[in-house]
Short mmCIF file of C-alpha atoms and ligand atoms in Angstrom, two decimals:
data_model
loop_
_atom_site.label_atom_id
_atom_site.label_comp_id
_atom_site.label_asym_id
_atom_site.label_seq_id
_atom_site.Cartn_x
_atom_site.Cartn_y
_atom_site.Cartn_z
CA UNK A 858 -0.84 -25.34 4.04
CA UNK A 859 -3.93 -25.51 1.87
CA UNK A 860 -3.88 -26.35 -1.81
CA UNK A 861 -5.45 -22.95 -2.48
CA UNK A 862 -2.66 -21.02 -0.75
CA UNK A 863 0.05 -23.17 -2.37
CA UNK A 864 -1.51 -22.31 -5.72
CA UNK A 865 -1.71 -18.55 -4.96
CA UNK A 866 1.89 -18.58 -3.71
CA UNK A 867 2.98 -20.12 -7.02
CA UNK A 868 1.34 -17.34 -9.07
CA UNK A 869 3.64 -14.45 -9.96
CA UNK A 870 1.99 -11.44 -8.31
CA UNK A 871 2.57 -7.72 -7.84
CA UNK A 872 1.72 -5.94 -4.59
CA UNK A 873 0.76 -2.33 -5.36
CA UNK A 874 -0.65 -1.03 -2.08
CA UNK A 875 1.68 -1.54 0.84
CA UNK A 876 2.90 1.11 3.29
CA UNK A 877 6.43 0.24 4.30
CA UNK A 878 6.03 1.99 7.67
CA UNK A 879 2.91 -0.14 8.09
CA UNK A 880 4.99 -3.35 7.98
CA UNK A 881 6.48 -2.60 11.41
CA UNK A 882 5.86 -5.75 13.48
CA UNK A 883 5.12 -5.28 17.22
CA UNK A 884 8.33 -7.17 18.11
CA UNK A 885 10.46 -4.84 15.96
CA UNK A 886 8.61 -1.83 17.37
CA UNK A 887 9.56 -2.88 20.91
CA UNK A 888 13.17 -3.71 19.89
CA UNK A 889 13.66 -0.28 18.31
CA UNK A 890 11.94 1.55 21.18
CA UNK A 891 14.50 -0.09 23.49
CA UNK A 892 17.42 0.65 21.15
CA UNK A 893 16.55 4.36 20.91
CA UNK A 894 14.99 4.73 24.38
CA UNK A 895 11.67 5.89 22.95
CA UNK A 896 8.98 6.10 25.60
CA UNK A 897 5.86 4.16 24.56
CA UNK A 898 2.62 3.48 26.41
CA UNK A 899 3.31 -0.29 25.96
CA UNK A 900 5.69 -2.66 27.79
CA UNK A 901 5.46 -5.73 25.55
CA UNK A 902 4.72 -6.69 21.95
CA UNK A 903 1.51 -8.31 23.24
CA UNK A 904 0.41 -4.93 24.67
CA UNK A 905 0.93 -3.38 21.24
CA UNK A 906 -1.10 -6.12 19.56
CA UNK A 907 -3.93 -5.59 22.01
CA UNK A 908 -4.10 -1.97 20.84
CA UNK A 909 -4.85 -3.13 17.27
CA UNK A 910 -8.56 -2.69 17.76
CA UNK A 911 -9.66 0.08 15.45
CA UNK A 912 -13.00 1.77 14.91
CA UNK A 913 -12.05 3.79 11.84
CA UNK A 914 -9.09 5.00 9.76
CA UNK A 915 -8.09 7.74 12.24
CA UNK A 916 -7.90 5.39 15.22
CA UNK A 917 -5.47 3.25 13.20
CA UNK A 918 -3.44 6.23 11.97
CA UNK A 919 -2.87 7.45 15.55
CA UNK A 920 -1.18 4.14 16.38
CA UNK A 921 0.62 3.93 13.02
CA UNK A 922 2.31 7.33 13.55
CA UNK A 923 3.20 6.43 17.12
CA UNK A 924 4.78 3.20 15.84
CA UNK A 925 6.76 5.02 13.15
CA UNK A 926 8.38 7.18 15.86
CA UNK A 927 10.83 4.35 16.67
CA UNK A 928 12.32 4.44 13.14
CA UNK A 929 15.34 6.65 13.61
CA UNK A 930 18.58 5.58 11.93
CA UNK A 931 19.47 4.23 8.50
CA UNK A 932 19.70 0.64 9.78
CA UNK A 933 16.13 0.80 11.13
CA UNK A 934 14.83 1.72 7.67
CA UNK A 935 17.06 -0.92 6.08
CA UNK A 936 15.77 -3.69 8.36
CA UNK A 937 12.14 -2.69 7.93
CA UNK A 938 12.43 -2.76 4.15
CA UNK A 939 14.55 -5.90 3.93
CA UNK A 940 12.15 -7.89 6.14
CA UNK A 941 9.21 -6.99 3.92
CA UNK A 942 11.14 -7.85 0.75
CA UNK A 943 12.00 -11.27 2.24
CA UNK A 944 8.27 -11.72 2.76
CA UNK A 945 7.72 -10.92 -0.94
CA UNK A 946 10.23 -13.62 -1.87
CA UNK A 947 8.40 -16.14 0.35
CA UNK A 948 4.91 -15.26 -0.93
CA UNK A 949 5.60 -15.17 -4.68
CA UNK A 950 5.34 -11.37 -4.94
CA UNK A 951 7.64 -10.92 -7.91
CA UNK A 952 7.20 -7.15 -8.02
CA UNK A 953 6.21 -4.63 -5.36
CA UNK A 954 5.46 -0.89 -5.45
CA UNK A 955 5.83 0.31 -1.87
CA UNK A 956 4.50 3.51 -0.36
CA UNK A 957 6.50 5.54 2.12
CA UNK A 958 5.60 8.67 4.09
CA UNK A 959 8.55 11.13 4.16
CA UNK A 960 6.70 13.72 6.27
CA UNK A 961 6.27 11.20 9.09
CA UNK A 962 10.06 11.28 9.39
CA UNK A 963 11.03 14.80 8.29
CA UNK A 964 8.56 16.25 10.83
CA UNK A 965 10.66 14.47 13.52
CA UNK A 966 13.92 15.88 12.13
CA UNK A 967 14.91 12.73 10.22
CA UNK A 968 16.07 13.71 6.76
CA UNK A 969 15.60 12.09 3.36
CA UNK A 970 19.23 10.91 3.29
CA UNK A 971 18.61 8.67 6.35
CA UNK A 972 15.52 6.77 5.15
CA UNK A 973 16.32 6.83 1.43
CA UNK A 974 19.77 5.30 2.04
CA UNK A 975 18.27 2.60 4.26
CA UNK A 976 15.50 1.80 1.78
CA UNK A 977 17.90 1.94 -1.17
CA UNK A 978 20.41 -0.50 0.36
CA UNK A 979 17.68 -3.02 1.22
CA UNK A 980 16.16 -2.80 -2.26
CA UNK A 981 19.60 -3.32 -3.86
CA UNK A 982 20.39 -6.28 -1.58
CA UNK A 983 17.05 -8.00 -2.32
CA UNK A 984 17.50 -7.40 -6.02
CA UNK A 985 21.05 -8.80 -5.90
CA UNK A 986 20.20 -11.81 -3.70
CA UNK A 987 17.04 -13.13 -5.38
CA UNK A 988 16.20 -10.69 -8.20
CA UNK A 989 13.39 -8.92 -6.30
CA UNK A 990 11.81 -6.23 -8.45
CA UNK A 991 10.46 -3.16 -6.64
CA UNK A 992 9.82 0.56 -6.82
CA UNK A 993 8.83 3.32 -4.41
CA UNK A 994 5.73 5.53 -4.18
CA UNK A 995 6.32 8.72 -2.19
CA UNK A 996 3.08 9.67 -0.40
CA UNK A 997 2.00 13.08 0.80
CA UNK A 998 0.11 13.12 4.10
CA UNK A 999 -3.24 14.66 3.27
CA UNK A 1000 -3.87 16.02 6.79
CA UNK A 1001 -0.85 18.33 6.35
CA UNK A 1002 -1.01 21.53 4.27
CA UNK A 1003 -0.26 21.76 0.55
CA UNK A 1004 2.86 23.76 1.39
CA UNK A 1005 4.35 20.79 3.25
CA UNK A 1006 3.70 18.55 0.23
CA UNK A 1007 5.54 21.05 -1.99
CA UNK A 1008 8.47 21.10 0.47
CA UNK A 1009 8.53 17.30 0.38
CA UNK A 1010 8.56 17.24 -3.43
CA UNK A 1011 11.53 19.64 -3.34
CA UNK A 1012 13.41 17.68 -0.67
CA UNK A 1013 13.00 14.50 -2.77
CA UNK A 1014 14.82 15.97 -5.78
CA UNK A 1015 18.28 14.51 -4.96
CA UNK A 1016 16.64 11.06 -4.58
CA UNK A 1017 14.43 11.21 -7.64
CA UNK A 1018 16.09 8.25 -9.35
CA UNK A 1019 14.91 6.05 -6.43
CA UNK A 1020 11.24 7.15 -6.60
CA UNK A 1021 8.85 6.15 -9.36
CA UNK A 1022 5.49 7.53 -8.22
CA UNK A 1023 3.61 9.97 -6.05
CA UNK A 1024 0.75 8.90 -3.75
CA UNK A 1025 -1.64 10.47 -1.25
CA UNK A 1026 -2.52 8.88 2.10
CA UNK A 1027 -3.52 9.52 5.74
CA UNK A 1028 -6.88 10.98 6.92
CA UNK A 1029 -9.19 11.06 3.92
CA UNK A 1030 -12.40 12.70 5.15
CA UNK A 1031 -12.15 16.49 5.07
CA UNK A 1032 -9.01 16.41 2.91
CA UNK A 1033 -10.31 16.09 -0.66
CA UNK A 1034 -8.06 15.53 -3.66
CA UNK A 1035 -8.40 19.16 -4.82
CA UNK A 1036 -6.21 20.23 -1.89
CA UNK A 1037 -3.29 18.59 -3.75
CA UNK A 1038 -4.16 19.46 -7.35
CA UNK A 1039 -1.24 21.87 -7.81
CA UNK A 1040 1.41 19.69 -6.22
CA UNK A 1041 0.27 16.70 -8.31
CA UNK A 1042 0.55 18.83 -11.47
CA UNK A 1043 4.09 19.81 -10.45
CA UNK A 1044 5.01 16.18 -9.74
CA UNK A 1045 3.61 15.09 -13.08
CA UNK A 1046 5.81 17.67 -14.86
CA UNK A 1047 8.80 16.14 -13.08
CA UNK A 1048 7.95 12.76 -14.59
CA UNK A 1049 6.47 10.92 -11.60
CA UNK A 1050 3.67 8.36 -12.09
CA UNK A 1051 0.58 9.27 -10.05
CA UNK A 1052 -1.67 7.28 -7.69
CA UNK A 1053 -3.84 8.32 -4.70
CA UNK A 1054 -5.93 6.82 -1.92
CA UNK A 1055 -9.58 7.64 -2.63
CA UNK A 1056 -12.93 6.12 -1.71
CA UNK A 1057 -11.67 4.22 1.35
CA UNK A 1058 -13.69 6.29 3.85
CA UNK A 1059 -14.25 9.21 1.50
CA UNK A 1060 -17.23 9.44 -0.88
CA UNK A 1061 -17.22 8.38 -4.56
CA UNK A 1062 -16.76 12.07 -5.51
CA UNK A 1063 -13.21 11.84 -4.12
CA UNK A 1064 -12.48 9.06 -6.64
CA UNK A 1065 -13.84 11.20 -9.48
CA UNK A 1066 -11.70 14.13 -8.30
CA UNK A 1067 -8.59 11.99 -7.94
CA UNK A 1068 -9.05 10.97 -11.58
CA UNK A 1069 -10.06 14.36 -12.99
CA UNK A 1070 -8.09 16.80 -10.84
CA UNK A 1071 -5.04 14.80 -9.78
CA UNK A 1072 -4.91 12.78 -13.02
CA UNK A 1073 -3.97 9.56 -11.22
CA UNK A 1074 -3.49 6.28 -13.08
CA UNK A 1075 -4.54 4.06 -10.17
CA UNK A 1076 -6.91 4.45 -7.24
CA UNK A 1077 -5.85 3.03 -3.86
CA UNK A 1078 -8.85 1.32 -2.22
CA UNK A 1079 -11.69 2.82 -4.28
CA UNK A 1080 -14.24 0.43 -2.77
CA UNK A 1081 -16.84 3.18 -2.26
CA UNK A 1082 -17.10 3.55 -6.07
CA UNK A 1083 -19.91 0.98 -5.80
CA UNK A 1084 -22.21 3.72 -4.47
CA UNK A 1085 -22.07 5.49 -7.86
CA UNK A 1086 -23.10 3.33 -10.86
CA UNK A 1087 -21.93 5.94 -13.37
CA UNK A 1088 -18.48 5.94 -11.79
CA UNK A 1089 -18.38 2.14 -11.83
CA UNK A 1090 -19.17 2.19 -15.54
CA UNK A 1091 -16.37 4.68 -16.14
CA UNK A 1092 -13.84 2.64 -14.11
CA UNK A 1093 -14.78 -0.53 -16.00
CA UNK A 1094 -14.45 1.21 -19.37
CA UNK A 1095 -11.10 2.80 -18.58
CA UNK A 1096 -9.82 -0.36 -16.79
CA UNK A 1097 -8.61 1.91 -13.98
CA UNK A 1098 -6.84 -0.24 -11.37
CA UNK A 1099 -8.29 -0.28 -7.85
CA UNK A 1100 -5.79 -1.53 -5.26
CA UNK A 1101 -8.18 -3.15 -2.80
CA UNK A 1102 -7.07 -4.21 0.71
CA UNK A 1103 -9.65 -6.64 2.15
CA UNK A 1104 -8.25 -7.27 5.67
CA UNK A 1105 -7.63 -3.53 6.06
CA UNK A 1106 -11.21 -2.73 5.03
CA UNK A 1107 -12.62 -5.08 7.64
CA UNK A 1108 -10.24 -3.98 10.45
CA UNK A 1109 -11.06 -0.31 9.73
CA UNK A 1110 -14.80 -1.06 9.68
CA UNK A 1111 -15.33 -0.07 6.04
CA UNK A 1112 -17.18 -3.43 5.88
CA UNK A 1113 -18.46 -5.23 8.93
CA UNK A 1114 -17.09 -8.69 8.13
CA UNK A 1115 -15.10 -10.30 5.32
CA UNK A 1116 -18.31 -12.01 4.21
CA UNK A 1117 -19.66 -8.50 3.43
CA UNK A 1118 -16.66 -7.51 1.31
CA UNK A 1119 -17.74 -6.74 -2.28
CA UNK A 1120 -14.53 -7.81 -4.04
CA UNK A 1121 -16.12 -10.74 -5.87
CA UNK A 1122 -18.97 -8.53 -7.12
CA UNK A 1123 -16.36 -6.02 -8.23
CA UNK A 1124 -14.53 -8.70 -10.20
CA UNK A 1125 -17.78 -9.92 -11.77
CA UNK A 1126 -18.70 -6.35 -12.72
CA UNK A 1127 -15.43 -6.16 -14.69
CA UNK A 1128 -13.60 -3.73 -12.39
CA UNK A 1129 -9.82 -3.98 -12.54
CA UNK A 1130 -9.25 -4.89 -8.90
CA UNK A 1131 -6.11 -6.18 -7.21
CA UNK A 1132 -5.59 -7.59 -3.70
CA UNK A 1133 -3.07 -5.97 -1.35
CA UNK A 1134 -2.09 -5.95 2.33
CA UNK A 1135 -1.88 -2.17 3.12
CA UNK A 1136 -0.35 -2.35 6.66
CA UNK A 1137 -0.03 -6.10 7.33
CA UNK A 1138 0.70 -6.52 11.06
CA UNK A 1139 -1.86 -3.86 11.97
CA UNK A 1140 -4.62 -5.56 9.96
CA UNK A 1141 -3.93 -9.22 10.65
CA UNK A 1142 -1.92 -10.37 7.70
CA UNK A 1143 0.24 -10.16 4.60
CA UNK A 1144 -0.83 -10.75 1.03
CA UNK A 1145 -1.38 -14.51 1.25
CA UNK A 1146 -3.38 -14.00 4.47
CA UNK A 1147 -5.68 -11.69 2.49
CA UNK A 1148 -6.17 -14.37 -0.19
CA UNK A 1149 -6.73 -17.01 2.48
CA UNK A 1150 -9.43 -14.89 4.20
CA UNK A 1151 -11.14 -14.23 0.85
CA UNK A 1152 -11.10 -17.95 0.06
CA UNK A 1153 -12.43 -18.94 3.47
CA UNK A 1154 -15.08 -16.24 3.94
CA UNK A 1155 -16.13 -15.43 0.39
CA UNK A 1156 -15.32 -18.57 -1.55
CA UNK A 1157 -12.69 -16.89 -3.74
CA UNK A 1158 -11.73 -19.48 -6.36
CA UNK A 1159 -8.40 -20.37 -7.93
CA UNK A 1160 -9.59 -18.78 -11.17
CA UNK A 1161 -10.46 -15.55 -9.28
CA UNK A 1162 -6.97 -15.62 -7.73
CA UNK A 1163 -5.36 -16.08 -11.13
CA UNK A 1164 -7.39 -13.14 -12.50
CA UNK A 1165 -6.33 -11.01 -9.53
CA UNK A 1166 -2.68 -11.90 -10.15
CA UNK A 1167 -3.05 -10.97 -13.84
CA UNK A 1168 -4.66 -7.66 -12.84
CA UNK A 1169 -1.81 -6.92 -10.42
CA UNK A 1170 0.89 -7.43 -13.03
CA UNK A 1171 -1.02 -5.47 -15.69
CA UNK A 1172 -1.71 -2.59 -13.26
CA UNK A 1173 1.92 -2.27 -12.15
CA UNK A 1174 4.44 0.19 -13.53
CA UNK A 1175 6.99 -2.46 -14.57
CA UNK A 1176 8.54 -2.39 -18.02
CA UNK A 1177 6.69 -4.00 -20.93
CA UNK A 1178 9.05 -6.94 -21.39
CA UNK A 1179 8.85 -8.01 -17.72
CA UNK A 1180 5.08 -7.53 -17.78
CA UNK A 1181 4.75 -9.75 -20.87
CA UNK A 1182 6.98 -12.40 -19.26
CA UNK A 1183 4.90 -12.63 -16.07
CA UNK A 1184 1.61 -12.61 -18.01
CA UNK A 1185 2.91 -15.47 -20.10
CA UNK A 1186 3.47 -17.50 -16.91
CA UNK A 1187 -0.05 -16.62 -15.75
CA UNK A 1188 -1.73 -17.76 -18.96
CA UNK A 1189 -1.59 -21.42 -17.86
CA UNK A 1190 -5.15 -22.68 -17.09
CA UNK A 1191 -6.06 -23.18 -13.41
CA UNK A 1192 -5.78 -26.77 -12.09
N1 LIG B 2230 -1.56 5.18 5.73
C1 LIG B 2230 -1.25 3.91 5.97
N2 LIG B 2230 -2.29 3.12 5.70
C2 LIG B 2230 -3.29 3.91 5.23
C3 LIG B 2230 -4.60 3.69 4.77
N3 LIG B 2230 -5.15 2.48 4.70
N4 LIG B 2230 -5.34 4.76 4.40
C4 LIG B 2230 -4.82 5.99 4.47
N5 LIG B 2230 -3.58 6.25 4.89
C5 LIG B 2230 -2.82 5.21 5.27
ZN1 LIG B 2231 -3.15 2.44 2.18
#
């Protein structure tokens, strides 16, 4: 393993943009399809992998929702979560804020008690076994109506102590932030922290609206902000975190190749960017794979990686004492 990756692994990092349903590995997908006798258009894990050839966000989402259809009982959700948390342990991700999509499950008749119990047990086990710190972001699917988001917020009430934040994901174009303005206001009154995907495929105006109408504290992706210099200036001034996902951006054709990814310009411009994996098996890698690709294709340096780790801890919703502790560890100069 390269010196660069060993160094990045050793840095305490937070992962802030990771869809737990998007961590479903092809092998687990096939195992669960067999367990629950779910009919899929694939016979082997290799067939599934061959389908990971996307032209845009929607072509990925179609496969992602098909994959999620094999998650049925509490143990499935437990295993999915526990496997990702083991990955965090192995990659030096000391804190993770994971997104989940309740409507993907409730629409199939699988209730909150099934997935929240599975997630909750895995989170408790990881915390007990190696002190893993984590929290959950409940996302509304933006292609569904506002009414469904309100129903989801209501159904989450008995599980509120397990959920820290609200997010917004799925098909961005044609589903602007304003569609969810009222449900975000209601969630804010209930004490949830607020984030939203914006400016992945959608225009910079969606980022402005996520900030002004939804009142989010972080923008997921946000890479299209670069098309609007005034917005960039605002994001720099307010230090608004942008949870950037490089491998995802390339696989979904937001940028043609990793060499075209603007993350180093974004860092130089003073934007508060972090690196994240989004949906790792679908996009070709976990967090360290993203760092490795940035190092190889863009010349990301150890000092850049340290800055990105600092940004990730500062942009997380962990308590002040833990935040100060991790930042203290990150203040050591790069080798
Ligand atoms: N759901 C899972 N991954 C997503 C992404 N990158 N953008 C929007 N919705 C998603
Ligand atoms: Zn995402």
